Amino acid sequence: MRIVALAGGIGGARFLRGLREAIGPQDEITVIGNTGDDIHLFGLKVCPDLDTVMYTLGGGIHEEQGWGRTDETWSIKAEMKEYGVGPEWFGLGDRDFATHLVRSQMLTAGYTLSQVTEALCVRWRPGVRLLPMSDDRVETHVRITDDQGTRAIHFQEYWVRLHAAVDAEAIVPVGADTAKPAPGVLEAIAAADVILFPPSNPVVSIGTILAVPGIRAAVAAAPAPVVGLSPIIGGAPVRGMADKVLAAVGVEATAEAVALNYGSELLDGWLVDSVDEAAVAAVEAGGIACRAVPLLMTDVAATAEMARAALALAERVRG
Ligand code: GDP
Ligand code: CA
């Protein structure tokens, strides 16, 4: 079985760890990772979502935090601060810096982001094929209004520095309209037996991947069933501020609104948490098969159970 999953950072990575447990030795997972969160810091190219997937599946993640390296130290950051060089609000530890140095060095030498990602994965052995959504630069920006007026800021500044405390008025994946899917992305979607949307952010993770021209159409046209898992449980994101970016695109933070926003052109099946049982009828009325199952990724075993439920729903809708 060839499984394709679109993934953001923490939600996507944790789900993939469960999915990897749930499949057989012959099955293959191709991950199409969001690169709209990418940012240039200290002259380095940082790809937070690709790295979260790579570290989580490769055993190098800081478990409690969900991002960054385990047993991290912060000497470089402290030294930069002594020079008065920021930003201070973005946490890049010493071990993590090495990843960004390798990536930036390879990009400067002329390798593509796909090639760099493959090279980094030689070390991490994530057990999946990890493809960036595009080799072209895409950066999500958020329009806000505060005491400095109305302006667009980088998504990371909105998310990490401002903690999404200001309303997002618009979300723009800058560069997406002229970006091309990375090599292998459209081929993997077309050849997939199952396509999964993990419980990743529907706007700034999955939505950004789908904004790369060709990807949405490829998913919609794929012969494989497409099944998603809700990142919203009981009317709120399990973790983070997805409600703020959903509001920016006019979508309610509920499991059913997120499913209906993807729509039946994209989704064949949708899993909601058991507490959202009441949402099942509304999702099914929208032409999307829906089941209510526990969706909290408390540990790998519980997450693998979610993955099995998603694969079972895919088999059901395959007919
Ligand atoms: P990010 O790039 O690090 O923000 O990660 P993703 O976009 O992949 O995923 C973020 C989403 O994961 C958030 O909207 C959370 O609500 C969701 N999430 C985190 N933990 C869980 C969980 O245990 N269960 C479910 N259903 N969703 C979760
Ligand atoms: Ca992200």
mmCIF file of C-alpha atoms and ligand atoms in Angstrom:
data_model
loop_
_atom_site.group_PDB
_atom_site.id
_atom_site.type_symbol
_atom_site.label_atom_id
_atom_site.label_comp_id
_atom_site.label_asym_id
_atom_site.label_seq_id
_atom_site.Cartn_x
_atom_site.Cartn_y
_atom_site.Cartn_z
ATOM 1 C CA MET A 1 0.000 0.000 0.000
ATOM 2 C CA ARG A 2 1.299 3.428 -0.981
ATOM 3 C CA ILE A 3 0.173 6.045 1.500
ATOM 4 C CA VAL A 4 0.576 9.769 0.907
ATOM 5 C CA ALA A 5 0.167 12.188 3.817
ATOM 6 C CA LEU A 6 0.196 15.994 3.721
ATOM 7 C CA ALA A 7 1.795 17.282 6.911
ATOM 8 C CA GLY A 8 2.569 20.377 8.934
ATOM 9 C CA GLY A 9 4.728 20.259 12.054
ATOM 10 C CA ILE A 10 3.786 18.856 15.440
ATOM 11 C CA GLY A 11 0.296 17.513 14.663
ATOM 12 C CA GLY A 12 1.460 15.988 11.403
ATOM 13 C CA ALA A 13 4.656 14.514 12.823
ATOM 14 C CA ARG A 14 2.987 12.875 15.813
ATOM 15 C CA PHE A 15 0.316 11.377 13.589
ATOM 16 C CA LEU A 16 2.942 10.002 11.206
ATOM 17 C CA ARG A 17 4.704 8.274 14.074
ATOM 18 C CA GLY A 18 1.446 6.428 14.824
ATOM 19 C CA LEU A 19 0.817 5.732 11.140
ATOM 20 C CA ARG A 20 4.251 4.166 10.806
ATOM 21 C CA GLU A 21 3.323 1.794 13.670
ATOM 22 C CA ALA A 22 -0.013 0.934 12.073
ATOM 23 C CA ILE A 23 1.199 -0.208 8.652
ATOM 24 C CA GLY A 24 2.826 -3.384 7.386
ATOM 25 C CA PRO A 25 6.439 -3.854 6.277
ATOM 26 C CA GLN A 26 5.478 -3.683 2.581
ATOM 27 C CA ASP A 27 3.614 -0.408 2.934
ATOM 28 C CA GLU A 28 5.258 2.904 2.041
ATOM 29 C CA ILE A 29 4.579 6.394 3.314
ATOM 30 C CA THR A 30 5.340 9.523 1.305
ATOM 31 C CA VAL A 31 5.007 12.738 3.280
ATOM 32 C CA ILE A 32 4.411 16.045 1.501
ATOM 33 C CA GLY A 33 5.628 18.625 4.004
ATOM 34 C CA ASN A 34 4.567 22.237 4.445
ATOM 35 C CA THR A 35 7.312 24.752 3.730
ATOM 36 C CA GLY A 36 5.195 27.893 4.096
ATOM 37 C CA ASP A 37 6.512 28.264 7.664
ATOM 38 C CA ASP A 38 10.088 28.516 6.396
ATOM 39 C CA ILE A 39 12.051 31.540 7.507
ATOM 40 C CA HIS A 40 15.526 32.955 6.968
ATOM 41 C CA LEU A 41 17.237 33.692 10.279
ATOM 42 C CA PHE A 42 20.876 34.613 10.896
ATOM 43 C CA GLY A 43 21.500 34.030 7.182
ATOM 44 C CA LEU A 44 20.214 30.460 7.472
ATOM 45 C CA LYS A 45 17.236 28.747 5.921
ATOM 46 C CA VAL A 46 15.038 27.244 8.630
ATOM 47 C CA CYS A 47 12.292 24.761 7.692
ATOM 48 C CA PRO A 48 10.383 24.223 10.965
ATOM 49 C CA ASP A 49 7.767 21.770 9.708
ATOM 50 C CA LEU A 50 10.140 19.562 7.704
ATOM 51 C CA ASP A 51 12.488 19.455 10.679
ATOM 52 C CA THR A 52 9.717 18.608 13.151
ATOM 53 C CA VAL A 53 8.706 15.646 10.971
ATOM 54 C CA MET A 54 12.334 14.573 10.524
ATOM 55 C CA TYR A 55 13.272 14.865 14.201
ATOM 56 C CA THR A 56 10.035 13.267 15.448
ATOM 57 C CA LEU A 57 10.280 10.252 13.142
ATOM 58 C CA GLY A 58 14.050 10.056 13.553
ATOM 59 C CA GLY A 59 14.001 10.027 17.360
ATOM 60 C CA GLY A 60 15.661 13.414 17.831
ATOM 61 C CA ILE A 61 12.691 15.520 18.860
ATOM 62 C CA HIS A 62 12.244 17.299 22.200
ATOM 63 C CA GLU A 63 9.189 15.284 23.247
ATOM 64 C CA GLU A 64 7.437 17.645 25.647
ATOM 65 C CA GLN A 65 8.036 20.735 23.530
ATOM 66 C CA GLY A 66 7.113 18.987 20.290
ATOM 67 C CA TRP A 67 9.671 20.949 18.244
ATOM 68 C CA GLY A 68 13.467 21.309 18.321
ATOM 69 C CA ARG A 69 16.122 18.846 19.462
ATOM 70 C CA THR A 70 16.239 16.721 22.556
ATOM 71 C CA ASP A 71 18.957 17.625 25.115
ATOM 72 C CA GLU A 72 19.373 20.994 23.454
ATOM 73 C CA THR A 73 21.827 23.694 24.571
ATOM 74 C CA TRP A 74 21.589 27.399 23.786
ATOM 75 C CA SER A 75 25.143 28.807 23.585
ATOM 76 C CA ILE A 76 24.829 30.278 20.090
ATOM 77 C CA LYS A 77 21.623 32.074 20.979
ATOM 78 C CA ALA A 78 23.226 33.562 24.103
ATOM 79 C CA GLU A 79 26.270 34.693 22.111
ATOM 80 C CA MET A 80 24.067 36.276 19.427
ATOM 81 C CA LYS A 81 22.231 38.142 22.155
ATOM 82 C CA GLU A 82 25.538 39.545 23.446
ATOM 83 C CA TYR A 83 26.044 40.985 19.963
ATOM 84 C CA GLY A 84 22.551 42.405 20.074
ATOM 85 C CA VAL A 85 21.558 40.227 17.133
ATOM 86 C CA GLY A 86 18.059 38.790 17.114
ATOM 87 C CA PRO A 87 15.384 37.759 16.780
ATOM 88 C CA GLU A 88 15.285 36.600 20.374
ATOM 89 C CA TRP A 89 11.749 35.278 20.072
ATOM 90 C CA PHE A 90 12.643 32.371 17.796
ATOM 91 C CA GLY A 91 14.215 29.405 19.588
ATOM 92 C CA LEU A 92 17.129 27.935 17.669
ATOM 93 C CA GLY A 93 19.308 25.703 19.826
ATOM 94 C CA ASP A 94 22.882 24.689 19.136
ATOM 95 C CA ARG A 95 22.065 21.203 17.857
ATOM 96 C CA ASP A 96 19.250 22.545 15.704
ATOM 97 C CA PHE A 97 21.628 25.158 14.250
ATOM 98 C CA ALA A 98 23.720 22.348 12.748
ATOM 99 C CA THR A 99 20.726 21.233 10.659
ATOM 100 C CA HIS A 100 20.198 24.760 9.343
ATOM 101 C CA LEU A 101 23.907 25.148 8.608
ATOM 102 C CA VAL A 102 23.976 21.947 6.572
ATOM 103 C CA ARG A 103 20.798 22.934 4.743
ATOM 104 C CA SER A 104 21.981 26.460 3.978
ATOM 105 C CA GLN A 105 25.411 25.278 2.870
ATOM 106 C CA MET A 106 23.858 22.795 0.437
ATOM 107 C CA LEU A 107 21.345 25.336 -0.900
ATOM 108 C CA THR A 108 24.166 27.824 -1.479
ATOM 109 C CA ALA A 109 26.073 25.120 -3.353
ATOM 110 C CA GLY A 110 23.098 24.775 -5.689
ATOM 111 C CA TYR A 111 21.200 21.781 -4.370
ATOM 112 C CA THR A 112 17.406 21.968 -4.285
ATOM 113 C CA LEU A 113 15.417 21.811 -1.053
ATOM 114 C CA SER A 114 14.229 18.307 -2.044
ATOM 115 C CA GLN A 115 17.822 17.152 -2.411
ATOM 116 C CA VAL A 116 18.811 18.776 0.864
ATOM 117 C CA THR A 117 15.870 17.176 2.678
ATOM 118 C CA GLU A 118 16.816 13.775 1.307
ATOM 119 C CA ALA A 119 20.401 14.310 2.447
ATOM 120 C CA LEU A 120 19.332 15.320 5.964
ATOM 121 C CA CYS A 121 17.101 12.246 6.121
ATOM 122 C CA VAL A 122 20.102 9.975 5.469
ATOM 123 C CA ARG A 123 21.062 10.779 9.026
ATOM 124 C CA TRP A 124 17.571 10.727 10.546
ATOM 125 C CA ARG A 125 16.110 7.684 8.766
ATOM 126 C CA PRO A 126 12.518 8.771 9.341
ATOM 127 C CA GLY A 127 11.111 5.620 7.727
ATOM 128 C CA VAL A 128 9.061 7.712 5.295
ATOM 129 C CA ARG A 129 9.905 9.506 2.057
ATOM 130 C CA LEU A 130 9.844 13.158 3.046
ATOM 131 C CA LEU A 131 9.232 15.611 0.211
ATOM 132 C CA PRO A 132 8.914 19.369 0.616
ATOM 133 C CA MET A 133 5.704 20.592 -1.066
ATOM 134 C CA SER A 134 7.869 22.747 -3.357
ATOM 135 C CA ASP A 135 11.507 23.592 -3.982
ATOM 136 C CA ASP A 136 10.458 27.195 -4.592
ATOM 137 C CA ARG A 137 10.362 29.756 -1.822
ATOM 138 C CA VAL A 138 6.918 30.137 -0.247
ATOM 139 C CA GLU A 139 6.423 32.123 2.956
ATOM 140 C CA THR A 140 3.127 32.521 4.717
ATOM 141 C CA HIS A 141 2.394 36.086 5.811
ATOM 142 C CA VAL A 142 -0.381 37.319 8.072
ATOM 143 C CA ARG A 143 -2.115 40.682 7.811
ATOM 144 C CA ILE A 144 -2.718 42.294 11.182
ATOM 145 C CA THR A 145 -3.691 45.685 12.543
ATOM 146 C CA ASP A 146 -2.204 46.955 15.799
ATOM 147 C CA ASP A 147 -0.861 50.237 17.188
ATOM 148 C CA GLN A 148 1.688 50.302 14.366
ATOM 149 C CA GLY A 149 -1.112 50.183 11.787
ATOM 150 C CA THR A 150 -2.079 47.544 9.244
ATOM 151 C CA ARG A 151 0.730 45.425 7.887
ATOM 152 C CA ALA A 152 1.773 41.941 6.881
ATOM 153 C CA ILE A 153 4.179 40.008 9.067
ATOM 154 C CA HIS A 154 5.835 36.628 8.653
ATOM 155 C CA PHE A 155 3.765 33.744 9.974
ATOM 156 C CA GLN A 156 6.459 32.869 12.512
ATOM 157 C CA GLU A 157 6.366 36.383 13.922
ATOM 158 C CA TYR A 158 2.582 36.113 14.204
ATOM 159 C CA TRP A 159 2.666 32.648 15.765
ATOM 160 C CA VAL A 160 5.803 32.629 17.903
ATOM 161 C CA ARG A 161 6.336 36.274 18.845
ATOM 162 C CA LEU A 162 2.711 37.433 19.050
ATOM 163 C CA HIS A 163 1.204 34.037 20.028
ATOM 164 C CA ALA A 164 -1.631 34.866 17.621
ATOM 165 C CA ALA A 165 -2.957 37.291 20.233
ATOM 166 C CA VAL A 166 -3.860 39.834 17.524
ATOM 167 C CA ASP A 167 -6.615 38.923 15.040
ATOM 168 C CA ALA A 168 -5.373 37.612 11.710
ATOM 169 C CA GLU A 169 -7.144 39.560 8.946
ATOM 170 C CA ALA A 170 -5.730 37.580 6.041
ATOM 171 C CA ILE A 171 -3.322 34.720 5.496
ATOM 172 C CA VAL A 172 -1.224 34.885 2.340
ATOM 173 C CA PRO A 173 1.171 32.130 1.246
ATOM 174 C CA VAL A 174 3.535 34.529 -0.530
ATOM 175 C CA GLY A 175 5.118 32.887 -3.557
ATOM 176 C CA ALA A 176 2.682 29.971 -3.650
ATOM 177 C CA ASP A 177 0.950 31.158 -6.816
ATOM 178 C CA THR A 178 4.137 30.772 -8.877
ATOM 179 C CA ALA A 179 5.606 27.800 -6.974
ATOM 180 C CA LYS A 180 5.859 24.389 -8.590
ATOM 181 C CA PRO A 181 5.252 21.138 -6.720
ATOM 182 C CA ALA A 182 8.578 19.528 -5.825
ATOM 183 C CA PRO A 183 9.720 16.578 -7.957
ATOM 184 C CA GLY A 184 7.742 13.472 -7.056
ATOM 185 C CA VAL A 185 4.851 15.243 -5.334
ATOM 186 C CA LEU A 186 2.228 14.997 -8.096
ATOM 187 C CA GLU A 187 3.457 11.531 -9.056
ATOM 188 C CA ALA A 188 3.094 10.290 -5.471
ATOM 189 C CA ILE A 189 -0.444 11.684 -5.211
ATOM 190 C CA ALA A 190 -1.481 10.104 -8.514
ATOM 191 C CA ALA A 191 0.021 6.725 -7.585
ATOM 192 C CA ALA A 192 -1.270 6.644 -3.988
ATOM 193 C CA ASP A 193 -3.573 3.928 -2.670
ATOM 194 C CA VAL A 194 -4.633 6.164 0.237
ATOM 195 C CA ILE A 195 -4.209 9.908 0.842
ATOM 196 C CA LEU A 196 -4.338 11.169 4.415
ATOM 197 C CA PHE A 197 -4.712 14.633 5.922
ATOM 198 C CA PRO A 198 -3.276 14.257 9.462
ATOM 199 C CA PRO A 199 -4.657 16.520 12.232
ATOM 200 C CA SER A 200 -2.473 19.380 10.978
ATOM 201 C CA ASN A 201 -3.469 23.020 10.810
ATOM 202 C CA PRO A 202 -6.068 23.216 8.013
ATOM 203 C CA VAL A 203 -5.093 26.764 7.009
ATOM 204 C CA VAL A 204 -1.358 27.293 7.453
ATOM 205 C CA SER A 205 -0.203 23.663 7.069
ATOM 206 C CA ILE A 206 -2.551 21.636 4.822
ATOM 207 C CA GLY A 207 -4.052 24.784 3.251
ATOM 208 C CA THR A 208 -0.609 26.055 2.262
ATOM 209 C CA ILE A 209 0.376 22.731 0.678
ATOM 210 C CA LEU A 210 -2.909 22.746 -1.280
ATOM 211 C CA ALA A 211 -2.168 26.331 -2.400
ATOM 212 C CA VAL A 212 0.793 25.198 -4.521
ATOM 213 C CA PRO A 213 -0.685 25.122 -8.037
ATOM 214 C CA GLY A 214 -1.420 21.582 -9.111
ATOM 215 C CA ILE A 215 -1.510 19.927 -5.701
ATOM 216 C CA ARG A 216 -5.171 20.589 -4.862
ATOM 217 C CA ALA A 217 -6.249 19.451 -8.320
ATOM 218 C CA ALA A 218 -4.069 16.341 -8.083
ATOM 219 C CA VAL A 219 -5.604 15.373 -4.713
ATOM 220 C CA ALA A 220 -9.120 16.015 -6.032
ATOM 221 C CA ALA A 221 -8.435 13.947 -9.156
ATOM 222 C CA ALA A 222 -6.534 11.118 -7.435
ATOM 223 C CA PRO A 223 -8.144 7.688 -7.685
ATOM 224 C CA ALA A 224 -7.208 7.005 -4.037
ATOM 225 C CA PRO A 225 -9.638 7.734 -1.194
ATOM 226 C CA VAL A 226 -8.743 10.877 0.774
ATOM 227 C CA VAL A 227 -9.323 10.735 4.543
ATOM 228 C CA GLY A 228 -8.633 13.486 7.076
ATOM 229 C CA LEU A 229 -8.495 13.636 10.882
ATOM 230 C CA SER A 230 -9.807 16.645 12.742
ATOM 231 C CA PRO A 231 -7.288 18.861 14.562
ATOM 232 C CA ILE A 232 -10.273 20.480 16.279
ATOM 233 C CA ILE A 233 -11.851 18.665 19.218
ATOM 234 C CA GLY A 234 -14.848 19.996 21.123
ATOM 235 C CA GLY A 235 -14.732 23.328 19.285
ATOM 236 C CA ALA A 236 -11.085 24.151 19.988
ATOM 237 C CA PRO A 237 -7.657 23.200 18.649
ATOM 238 C CA VAL A 238 -6.010 20.508 20.766
ATOM 239 C CA ARG A 239 -2.824 22.539 20.816
ATOM 240 C CA GLY A 240 -1.907 25.931 19.406
ATOM 241 C CA MET A 241 -4.050 28.711 17.956
ATOM 242 C CA ALA A 242 -5.575 27.204 14.798
ATOM 243 C CA ASP A 243 -8.872 28.942 15.687
ATOM 244 C CA LYS A 244 -7.216 32.310 14.958
ATOM 245 C CA VAL A 245 -6.190 31.392 11.429
ATOM 246 C CA LEU A 246 -9.502 29.606 10.777
ATOM 247 C CA ALA A 247 -11.292 32.846 11.709
ATOM 248 C CA ALA A 248 -9.149 34.688 9.148
ATOM 249 C CA VAL A 249 -10.522 32.485 6.380
ATOM 250 C CA GLY A 250 -14.074 32.616 7.746
ATOM 251 C CA VAL A 251 -14.250 29.049 9.034
ATOM 252 C CA GLU A 252 -15.635 28.174 12.452
ATOM 253 C CA ALA A 253 -13.313 26.229 14.756
ATOM 254 C CA THR A 254 -15.392 23.050 14.775
ATOM 255 C CA ALA A 255 -14.652 19.575 13.450
ATOM 256 C CA GLU A 256 -17.534 19.776 10.966
ATOM 257 C CA ALA A 257 -16.738 23.276 9.656
ATOM 258 C CA VAL A 258 -13.149 22.250 8.920
ATOM 259 C CA ALA A 259 -14.328 19.156 7.013
ATOM 260 C CA LEU A 260 -16.937 21.089 5.031
ATOM 261 C CA ASN A 261 -14.364 23.760 4.214
ATOM 262 C CA TYR A 262 -12.121 21.106 2.615
ATOM 263 C CA GLY A 263 -15.318 19.877 0.974
ATOM 264 C CA SER A 264 -16.313 16.647 -0.730
ATOM 265 C CA GLU A 265 -14.247 17.580 -3.827
ATOM 266 C CA LEU A 266 -11.177 16.868 -1.704
ATOM 267 C CA LEU A 267 -12.305 14.641 1.174
ATOM 268 C CA ASP A 268 -13.941 11.233 0.938
ATOM 269 C CA GLY A 269 -13.748 10.567 4.669
ATOM 270 C CA TRP A 270 -13.279 12.484 7.929
ATOM 271 C CA LEU A 271 -12.645 11.402 11.487
ATOM 272 C CA VAL A 272 -13.902 13.492 14.380
ATOM 273 C CA ASP A 273 -13.232 12.872 18.053
ATOM 274 C CA SER A 274 -15.761 10.860 20.089
ATOM 275 C CA VAL A 275 -16.856 14.047 21.890
ATOM 276 C CA ASP A 276 -17.884 15.434 18.476
ATOM 277 C CA GLU A 277 -20.219 12.526 17.642
ATOM 278 C CA ALA A 278 -22.943 15.106 16.990
ATOM 279 C CA ALA A 279 -20.917 16.497 14.066
ATOM 280 C CA VAL A 280 -21.055 13.224 12.101
ATOM 281 C CA ALA A 281 -24.460 13.855 10.500
ATOM 282 C CA ALA A 282 -23.526 17.342 9.266
ATOM 283 C CA VAL A 283 -20.287 16.096 7.709
ATOM 284 C CA GLU A 284 -22.074 13.189 6.018
ATOM 285 C CA ALA A 285 -24.746 15.577 4.744
ATOM 286 C CA GLY A 286 -21.856 17.367 3.011
ATOM 287 C CA GLY A 287 -21.028 14.193 1.095
ATOM 288 C CA ILE A 288 -18.101 13.102 3.297
ATOM 289 C CA ALA A 289 -18.171 9.759 5.152
ATOM 290 C CA CYS A 290 -17.582 10.435 8.845
ATOM 291 C CA ARG A 291 -16.813 8.431 11.988
ATOM 292 C CA ALA A 292 -16.305 9.493 15.605
ATOM 293 C CA VAL A 293 -13.311 7.865 17.318
ATOM 294 C CA PRO A 294 -10.831 8.965 20.019
ATOM 295 C CA LEU A 295 -8.463 11.465 18.372
ATOM 296 C CA LEU A 296 -6.090 12.426 21.177
ATOM 297 C CA MET A 297 -2.497 11.505 20.339
ATOM 298 C CA THR A 298 -1.621 10.745 23.950
ATOM 299 C CA ASP A 299 0.997 8.150 22.990
ATOM 300 C CA VAL A 300 2.163 6.219 19.935
ATOM 301 C CA ALA A 301 -0.266 3.332 20.580
ATOM 302 C CA ALA A 302 -3.290 5.665 20.739
ATOM 303 C CA THR A 303 -2.055 7.456 17.617
ATOM 304 C CA ALA A 304 -1.570 4.166 15.755
ATOM 305 C CA GLU A 305 -5.192 3.348 16.615
ATOM 306 C CA MET A 306 -6.241 6.664 14.996
ATOM 307 C CA ALA A 307 -4.217 5.781 11.907
ATOM 308 C CA ARG A 308 -5.923 2.363 11.721
ATOM 309 C CA ALA A 309 -9.316 4.063 11.943
ATOM 310 C CA ALA A 310 -8.340 6.402 9.088
ATOM 311 C CA LEU A 311 -7.139 3.497 6.915
ATOM 312 C CA ALA A 312 -10.324 1.529 7.735
ATOM 313 C CA LEU A 313 -12.478 4.486 6.712
ATOM 314 C CA ALA A 314 -10.467 4.754 3.489
ATOM 315 C CA GLU A 315 -11.290 1.103 2.744
ATOM 316 C CA ARG A 316 -14.981 1.753 3.446
ATOM 317 C CA VAL A 317 -15.218 4.704 1.080
ATOM 318 C CA ARG A 318 -13.201 2.883 -1.590
ATOM 319 C CA GLY A 319 -16.405 0.844 -1.844
HETATM 320 P P1 GDP B 1 2.419 22.824 13.550
HETATM 321 O O1 GDP B 1 2.957 23.118 12.161
HETATM 322 O O2 GDP B 1 3.492 22.514 14.536
HETATM 323 O O3 GDP B 1 1.425 23.836 14.017
HETATM 324 O O4 GDP B 1 1.660 21.446 13.408
HETATM 325 P P2 GDP B 1 0.514 20.936 12.467
HETATM 326 O O5 GDP B 1 -0.004 21.961 11.539
HETATM 327 O O6 GDP B 1 0.939 19.639 11.880
HETATM 328 O O7 GDP B 1 -0.591 20.569 13.538
HETATM 329 C C1 GDP B 1 -1.164 21.515 14.393
HETATM 330 C C2 GDP B 1 -2.516 21.003 14.803
HETATM 331 O O8 GDP B 1 -2.386 19.746 15.463
HETATM 332 C C3 GDP B 1 -3.214 21.923 15.793
HETATM 333 O O9 GDP B 1 -4.291 22.541 15.130
HETATM 334 C C4 GDP B 1 -3.690 20.975 16.898
HETATM 335 O O10 GDP B 1 -5.038 21.187 17.229
HETATM 336 C C5 GDP B 1 -3.498 19.596 16.296
HETATM 337 N N1 GDP B 1 -3.207 18.604 17.312
HETATM 338 C C6 GDP B 1 -2.173 18.596 18.179
HETATM 339 N N2 GDP B 1 -2.260 17.521 19.007
HETATM 340 C C7 GDP B 1 -3.377 16.829 18.629
HETATM 341 C C8 GDP B 1 -4.018 15.650 19.103
HETATM 342 O O11 GDP B 1 -3.564 14.963 20.025
HETATM 343 N N3 GDP B 1 -5.173 15.260 18.461
HETATM 344 C C9 GDP B 1 -5.707 15.981 17.416
HETATM 345 N N4 GDP B 1 -6.836 15.540 16.863
HETATM 346 N N5 GDP B 1 -5.128 17.105 16.963
HETATM 347 C C10 GDP B 1 -3.988 17.529 17.561
HETATM 348 CA CA CA B 2 3.955 24.714 11.080
#
